[in-house]
mmCIF file of C-alpha atoms and ligand atoms in Angstrom:
data_model
loop_
_atom_site.group_PDB
_atom_site.id
_atom_site.type_symbol
_atom_site.label_atom_id
_atom_site.label_comp_id
_atom_site.label_asym_id
_atom_site.label_seq_id
_atom_site.Cartn_x
_atom_site.Cartn_y
_atom_site.Cartn_z
ATOM 1 C CA UNK V 1 -71.177 -58.270 69.531
ATOM 2 C CA UNK V 2 -69.154 -55.233 68.494
ATOM 3 C CA UNK V 3 -66.493 -56.607 66.212
ATOM 4 C CA UNK V 4 -63.133 -55.058 65.357
ATOM 5 C CA UNK V 5 -61.326 -56.504 62.346
ATOM 6 C CA UNK V 6 -57.534 -56.179 62.328
ATOM 7 C CA UNK V 7 -56.081 -56.294 58.813
ATOM 8 C CA UNK V 8 -52.891 -55.236 57.050
ATOM 9 C CA UNK V 9 -53.284 -56.645 53.539
ATOM 10 C CA UNK V 10 -55.719 -56.517 50.669
ATOM 11 C CA UNK V 11 -58.664 -56.893 53.030
ATOM 12 C CA UNK V 12 -60.543 -59.448 50.955
ATOM 13 C CA UNK V 13 -61.579 -61.369 54.090
ATOM 14 C CA UNK V 14 -62.671 -58.126 55.750
ATOM 15 C CA UNK V 15 -64.690 -57.365 52.616
ATOM 16 C CA UNK V 16 -66.426 -60.760 52.868
ATOM 17 C CA UNK V 17 -67.275 -60.126 56.533
ATOM 18 C CA UNK V 18 -68.839 -56.730 55.827
ATOM 19 C CA UNK V 19 -70.770 -58.056 52.818
ATOM 20 C CA UNK V 20 -72.090 -60.871 55.033
ATOM 21 C CA UNK V 21 -73.549 -58.214 57.365
ATOM 22 C CA UNK V 22 -71.410 -59.204 60.321
ATOM 23 C CA UNK V 23 -71.390 -56.448 62.957
ATOM 24 C CA UNK V 24 -68.033 -54.933 61.979
ATOM 25 C CA UNK V 25 -67.859 -51.749 64.054
ATOM 26 C CA UNK V 26 -64.224 -50.890 63.480
ATOM 27 C CA UNK V 27 -61.312 -51.806 61.231
ATOM 28 C CA UNK V 28 -57.799 -51.367 62.576
ATOM 29 C CA UNK V 29 -54.548 -51.577 60.714
ATOM 30 C CA UNK V 30 -50.903 -51.150 61.594
ATOM 31 C CA UNK V 31 -50.224 -49.421 58.263
ATOM 32 C CA UNK V 32 -51.951 -47.692 55.374
ATOM 33 C CA UNK V 33 -53.089 -50.547 53.119
ATOM 34 C CA UNK V 34 -55.942 -51.647 50.838
ATOM 35 C CA UNK V 35 -57.828 -53.081 53.846
ATOM 36 C CA UNK V 36 -58.199 -49.525 55.198
ATOM 37 C CA UNK V 37 -59.561 -48.363 51.836
ATOM 38 C CA UNK V 38 -61.945 -51.339 51.894
ATOM 39 C CA UNK V 39 -63.292 -50.219 55.287
ATOM 40 C CA UNK V 40 -63.734 -46.626 54.134
ATOM 41 C CA UNK V 41 -65.480 -47.869 50.986
ATOM 42 C CA UNK V 42 -67.991 -49.694 53.159
ATOM 43 C CA UNK V 43 -68.439 -46.693 55.507
ATOM 44 C CA UNK V 44 -66.903 -48.630 58.374
ATOM 45 C CA UNK V 45 -64.755 -46.623 60.781
ATOM 46 C CA UNK V 46 -61.062 -47.265 60.147
ATOM 47 C CA UNK V 47 -58.187 -46.595 62.465
ATOM 48 C CA UNK V 48 -54.507 -46.786 61.549
ATOM 49 C CA UNK V 49 -52.363 -47.382 64.600
ATOM 50 C CA UNK V 50 -49.090 -46.950 62.801
ATOM 51 C CA UNK V 51 -46.069 -48.906 64.007
ATOM 52 C CA UNK V 52 -43.058 -46.719 64.682
ATOM 53 C CA UNK V 53 -40.750 -49.473 63.561
ATOM 54 C CA UNK V 54 -40.810 -52.711 61.608
ATOM 55 C CA UNK V 55 -37.310 -53.548 62.851
ATOM 56 C CA UNK V 56 -35.779 -55.295 65.840
ATOM 57 C CA UNK V 57 -36.351 -52.217 68.022
ATOM 58 C CA UNK V 58 -40.165 -52.506 67.697
ATOM 59 C CA UNK V 59 -41.816 -52.050 71.088
ATOM 60 C CA UNK V 60 -44.303 -54.935 70.817
ATOM 61 C CA UNK V 61 -45.551 -54.679 74.392
ATOM 62 C CA UNK V 62 -46.069 -50.905 74.181
ATOM 63 C CA UNK V 63 -47.809 -51.165 70.806
ATOM 64 C CA UNK V 64 -50.079 -53.956 72.084
ATOM 65 C CA UNK V 65 -51.094 -51.839 75.077
ATOM 66 C CA UNK V 66 -51.901 -48.822 72.877
ATOM 67 C CA UNK V 67 -53.922 -50.990 70.489
ATOM 68 C CA UNK V 68 -55.876 -52.555 73.363
ATOM 69 C CA UNK V 69 -56.662 -49.065 74.700
ATOM 70 C CA UNK V 70 -57.886 -47.851 71.316
ATOM 71 C CA UNK V 71 -60.187 -50.857 70.912
ATOM 72 C CA UNK V 72 -61.519 -50.457 74.449
ATOM 73 C CA UNK V 73 -62.294 -46.784 73.707
ATOM 74 C CA UNK V 74 -64.501 -48.033 70.854
ATOM 75 C CA UNK V 75 -66.302 -50.516 73.141
ATOM 76 C CA UNK V 76 -65.086 -53.452 71.048
ATOM 77 C CA UNK V 77 -66.155 -56.823 72.453
ATOM 78 C CA UNK V 78 -64.576 -59.174 69.928
ATOM 79 C CA UNK V 79 -61.527 -59.018 67.674
ATOM 80 C CA UNK V 80 -61.058 -60.826 64.357
ATOM 81 C CA UNK V 81 -57.575 -60.780 62.878
ATOM 82 C CA UNK V 82 -57.709 -61.152 59.110
ATOM 83 C CA UNK V 83 -54.191 -60.911 57.746
ATOM 84 C CA UNK V 84 -52.929 -58.568 60.483
ATOM 85 C CA UNK V 85 -49.205 -57.965 60.140
ATOM 86 C CA UNK V 86 -48.232 -57.493 63.782
ATOM 87 C CA UNK V 87 -47.906 -60.199 66.413
ATOM 88 C CA UNK V 88 -49.636 -58.840 69.498
ATOM 89 C CA UNK V 89 -48.176 -59.160 72.969
ATOM 90 C CA UNK V 90 -49.360 -59.763 76.507
ATOM 91 C CA UNK V 91 -51.267 -56.483 77.164
ATOM 92 C CA UNK V 92 -53.545 -57.119 74.197
ATOM 93 C CA UNK V 93 -54.252 -60.759 75.044
ATOM 94 C CA UNK V 94 -54.800 -59.871 78.701
ATOM 95 C CA UNK V 95 -57.467 -57.322 77.751
ATOM 96 C CA UNK V 96 -59.253 -59.475 75.159
ATOM 97 C CA UNK V 97 -58.513 -62.963 76.482
ATOM 98 C CA UNK V 98 -60.637 -65.571 74.737
ATOM 99 C CA UNK V 99 -62.145 -62.975 72.382
ATOM 100 C CA UNK V 100 -59.455 -62.741 69.681
ATOM 101 C CA UNK V 101 -59.880 -64.837 66.547
ATOM 102 C CA UNK V 102 -57.471 -65.436 63.712
ATOM 103 C CA UNK V 103 -57.447 -67.128 60.336
ATOM 104 C CA UNK V 104 -54.352 -68.912 59.140
ATOM 105 C CA UNK V 105 -53.687 -70.217 55.597
ATOM 106 C CA UNK V 106 -52.732 -73.788 56.581
ATOM 107 C CA UNK V 107 -54.087 -76.695 58.571
ATOM 108 C CA UNK V 108 -52.635 -75.845 61.993
ATOM 109 C CA UNK V 109 -50.629 -77.153 63.743
ATOM 110 C CA UNK V 110 -48.983 -77.721 60.350
ATOM 111 C CA UNK V 111 -47.118 -74.755 58.867
ATOM 112 C CA UNK V 112 -47.455 -71.991 61.471
ATOM 113 C CA UNK V 113 -45.785 -68.625 60.823
ATOM 114 C CA UNK V 114 -45.744 -65.972 58.122
ATOM 115 C CA UNK V 115 -44.982 -68.241 55.140
ATOM 116 C CA UNK V 116 -47.546 -71.002 55.610
ATOM 117 C CA UNK V 117 -48.455 -71.338 51.931
ATOM 118 C CA UNK V 118 -44.835 -71.314 50.750
ATOM 119 C CA UNK V 119 -43.878 -73.816 53.471
ATOM 120 C CA UNK V 120 -46.677 -76.202 52.429
ATOM 121 C CA UNK V 121 -45.487 -76.062 48.812
ATOM 122 C CA UNK V 122 -41.867 -76.627 49.859
ATOM 123 C CA UNK V 123 -42.907 -79.620 51.959
ATOM 124 C CA UNK V 124 -44.648 -81.090 48.901
ATOM 125 C CA UNK V 125 -47.953 -81.839 50.642
ATOM 126 C CA UNK V 126 -50.936 -82.755 48.477
ATOM 127 C CA UNK V 127 -53.444 -81.167 50.828
ATOM 128 C CA UNK V 128 -53.276 -77.976 52.849
ATOM 129 C CA UNK V 129 -56.090 -75.629 53.890
ATOM 130 C CA UNK V 130 -57.009 -73.013 56.440
ATOM 131 C CA UNK V 131 -57.764 -72.734 60.128
ATOM 132 C CA UNK V 132 -59.926 -70.352 62.141
ATOM 133 C CA UNK V 133 -58.781 -70.382 65.751
ATOM 134 C CA UNK V 134 -58.722 -68.464 68.980
ATOM 135 C CA UNK V 135 -55.555 -66.423 69.108
ATOM 136 C CA UNK V 136 -53.395 -66.642 72.200
ATOM 137 C CA UNK V 137 -49.996 -65.262 73.150
ATOM 138 C CA UNK V 138 -48.366 -68.261 71.475
ATOM 139 C CA UNK V 139 -48.553 -67.527 67.752
ATOM 140 C CA UNK V 140 -50.811 -69.786 65.606
ATOM 141 C CA UNK V 141 -51.328 -72.156 68.536
ATOM 142 C CA UNK V 142 -54.698 -71.284 70.115
ATOM 143 C CA UNK V 143 -57.711 -73.627 70.182
ATOM 144 C CA UNK V 144 -59.020 -74.505 66.723
ATOM 145 C CA UNK V 145 -62.616 -73.527 65.888
ATOM 146 C CA UNK V 146 -62.841 -74.604 62.240
ATOM 147 C CA UNK V 147 -60.673 -76.053 59.499
ATOM 148 C CA UNK V 148 -61.123 -76.896 55.856
ATOM 149 C CA UNK V 149 -58.875 -78.670 53.406
ATOM 150 C CA UNK V 150 -57.700 -77.295 50.052
ATOM 151 C CA UNK V 151 -56.017 -79.538 47.461
ATOM 152 C CA UNK V 152 -52.596 -78.532 46.174
ATOM 153 C CA UNK V 153 -52.421 -78.728 42.380
ATOM 154 C CA UNK V 154 -49.206 -79.857 40.632
ATOM 155 C CA UNK V 155 -48.793 -76.508 38.852
ATOM 156 C CA UNK V 156 -49.551 -74.358 41.924
ATOM 157 C CA UNK V 157 -47.286 -71.513 42.917
ATOM 158 C CA UNK V 158 -47.593 -69.581 46.166
ATOM 159 C CA UNK V 159 -49.960 -66.992 44.696
ATOM 160 C CA UNK V 160 -52.350 -69.439 43.026
ATOM 161 C CA UNK V 161 -52.554 -71.718 46.068
ATOM 162 C CA UNK V 162 -52.974 -68.819 48.491
ATOM 163 C CA UNK V 163 -55.802 -67.376 46.404
ATOM 164 C CA UNK V 164 -57.675 -70.725 46.441
ATOM 165 C CA UNK V 165 -57.149 -70.946 50.206
ATOM 166 C CA UNK V 166 -58.480 -67.412 50.652
ATOM 167 C CA UNK V 167 -61.672 -68.306 48.789
ATOM 168 C CA UNK V 168 -62.283 -70.892 51.518
ATOM 169 C CA UNK V 169 -61.124 -68.598 54.350
ATOM 170 C CA UNK V 170 -63.686 -65.933 53.369
ATOM 171 C CA UNK V 171 -66.524 -68.436 53.762
ATOM 172 C CA UNK V 172 -65.157 -70.360 56.759
ATOM 173 C CA UNK V 173 -64.371 -67.247 58.821
ATOM 174 C CA UNK V 174 -67.791 -65.718 58.116
ATOM 175 C CA UNK V 175 -69.533 -69.003 58.989
ATOM 176 C CA UNK V 176 -67.524 -69.337 62.203
ATOM 177 C CA UNK V 177 -68.378 -65.796 63.305
ATOM 178 C CA UNK V 178 -72.042 -66.474 62.526
ATOM 179 C CA UNK V 179 -71.908 -69.602 64.692
ATOM 180 C CA UNK V 180 -70.416 -67.556 67.536
ATOM 181 C CA UNK V 181 -73.134 -64.916 67.129
ATOM 182 C CA UNK V 182 -75.806 -67.628 67.162
ATOM 183 C CA UNK V 183 -74.381 -69.119 70.356
ATOM 184 C CA UNK V 184 -73.479 -72.381 68.598
ATOM 185 C CA UNK V 185 -69.810 -71.889 69.442
ATOM 186 C CA UNK V 186 -69.220 -70.788 73.034
ATOM 187 C CA UNK V 187 -65.832 -69.078 73.024
ATOM 188 C CA UNK V 188 -65.619 -68.964 76.802
ATOM 189 C CA UNK V 189 -65.966 -72.761 77.021
ATOM 190 C CA UNK V 190 -63.434 -73.283 74.229
ATOM 191 C CA UNK V 191 -60.963 -70.926 75.901
ATOM 192 C CA UNK V 192 -61.388 -72.319 79.406
ATOM 193 C CA UNK V 193 -61.361 -75.912 78.058
ATOM 194 C CA UNK V 194 -58.012 -75.280 76.374
ATOM 195 C CA UNK V 195 -56.490 -74.115 79.677
ATOM 196 C CA UNK V 196 -57.482 -77.219 81.643
HETATM 197 C C1 GAR A 201 -55.178 -64.644 54.677
HETATM 198 O O1 GAR A 201 -54.795 -65.736 53.895
HETATM 199 C C2 GAR A 201 -54.798 -64.902 56.117
HETATM 200 O O2 GAR A 201 -54.924 -66.231 56.505
HETATM 201 C C3 GAR A 201 -53.358 -64.483 56.094
HETATM 202 O O3 GAR A 201 -53.368 -63.294 55.352
HETATM 203 C C4 GAR A 201 -54.363 -63.395 54.343
HETATM 204 C C5 GAR A 201 -55.198 -62.122 54.345
HETATM 205 O O4 GAR A 201 -55.873 -61.979 53.126
HETATM 206 N N1 GAR A 201 -52.865 -64.292 57.419
HETATM 207 C C6 GAR A 201 -51.679 -64.749 57.805
HETATM 208 O O5 GAR A 201 -50.920 -65.326 57.078
HETATM 209 C C7 GAR A 201 -51.329 -64.443 59.244
HETATM 210 N N2 GAR A 201 -50.328 -65.347 59.707
HETATM 211 P P1 GAR A 201 -56.686 -60.640 52.751
HETATM 212 O O6 GAR A 201 -55.768 -59.454 53.043
HETATM 213 O O7 GAR A 201 -56.986 -60.792 51.311
HETATM 214 O O8 GAR A 201 -57.923 -60.610 53.602
#
């Protein structure tokens, strides 16, 4: 497996993956961010494929095609999104179908979208969590590979709850990737099974 990690944030999940000796060959971001510095600090090749726009005129299809090309140039075989800030379009999912993973800070299908932690707090749930899943064109909707619950505390705010969720995500994502590497999770079967 030659793994590319796509990250746009602090990169704490990326950091956990590298420290766990997962075969992270490349880190890609859509902006300059701490995750890029994390990659450089670990001597992992980092690529910033800068978005030209974060507005309504963003060419999502064009960007997705460029990103897919750049990953193919690096002989990437699997992609792990870890807090990546761009929703990828058809050209990317066509190229890496069934080989793109994502982690989401809620128990999907509950609370999809960018504000999962805030939405869980607003809904007043007592339990939320995180989900590692195969990413498909439909955002936060691909087949689920692993989930774990996290209790919401009465005095939680978005930051405190998200940090406790991320503690779990770092372990769950690493464990899931290890299971894929060990052949205990067969992504092809999961992907094909979800289509039928
Ligand atoms: C994680 O909680 C991840 O689930 C979330 O961004 C965080 C990245 O943390 N991703 C999303 O919300 C995507 N919808 P990190 O930058 O510390 O690794």
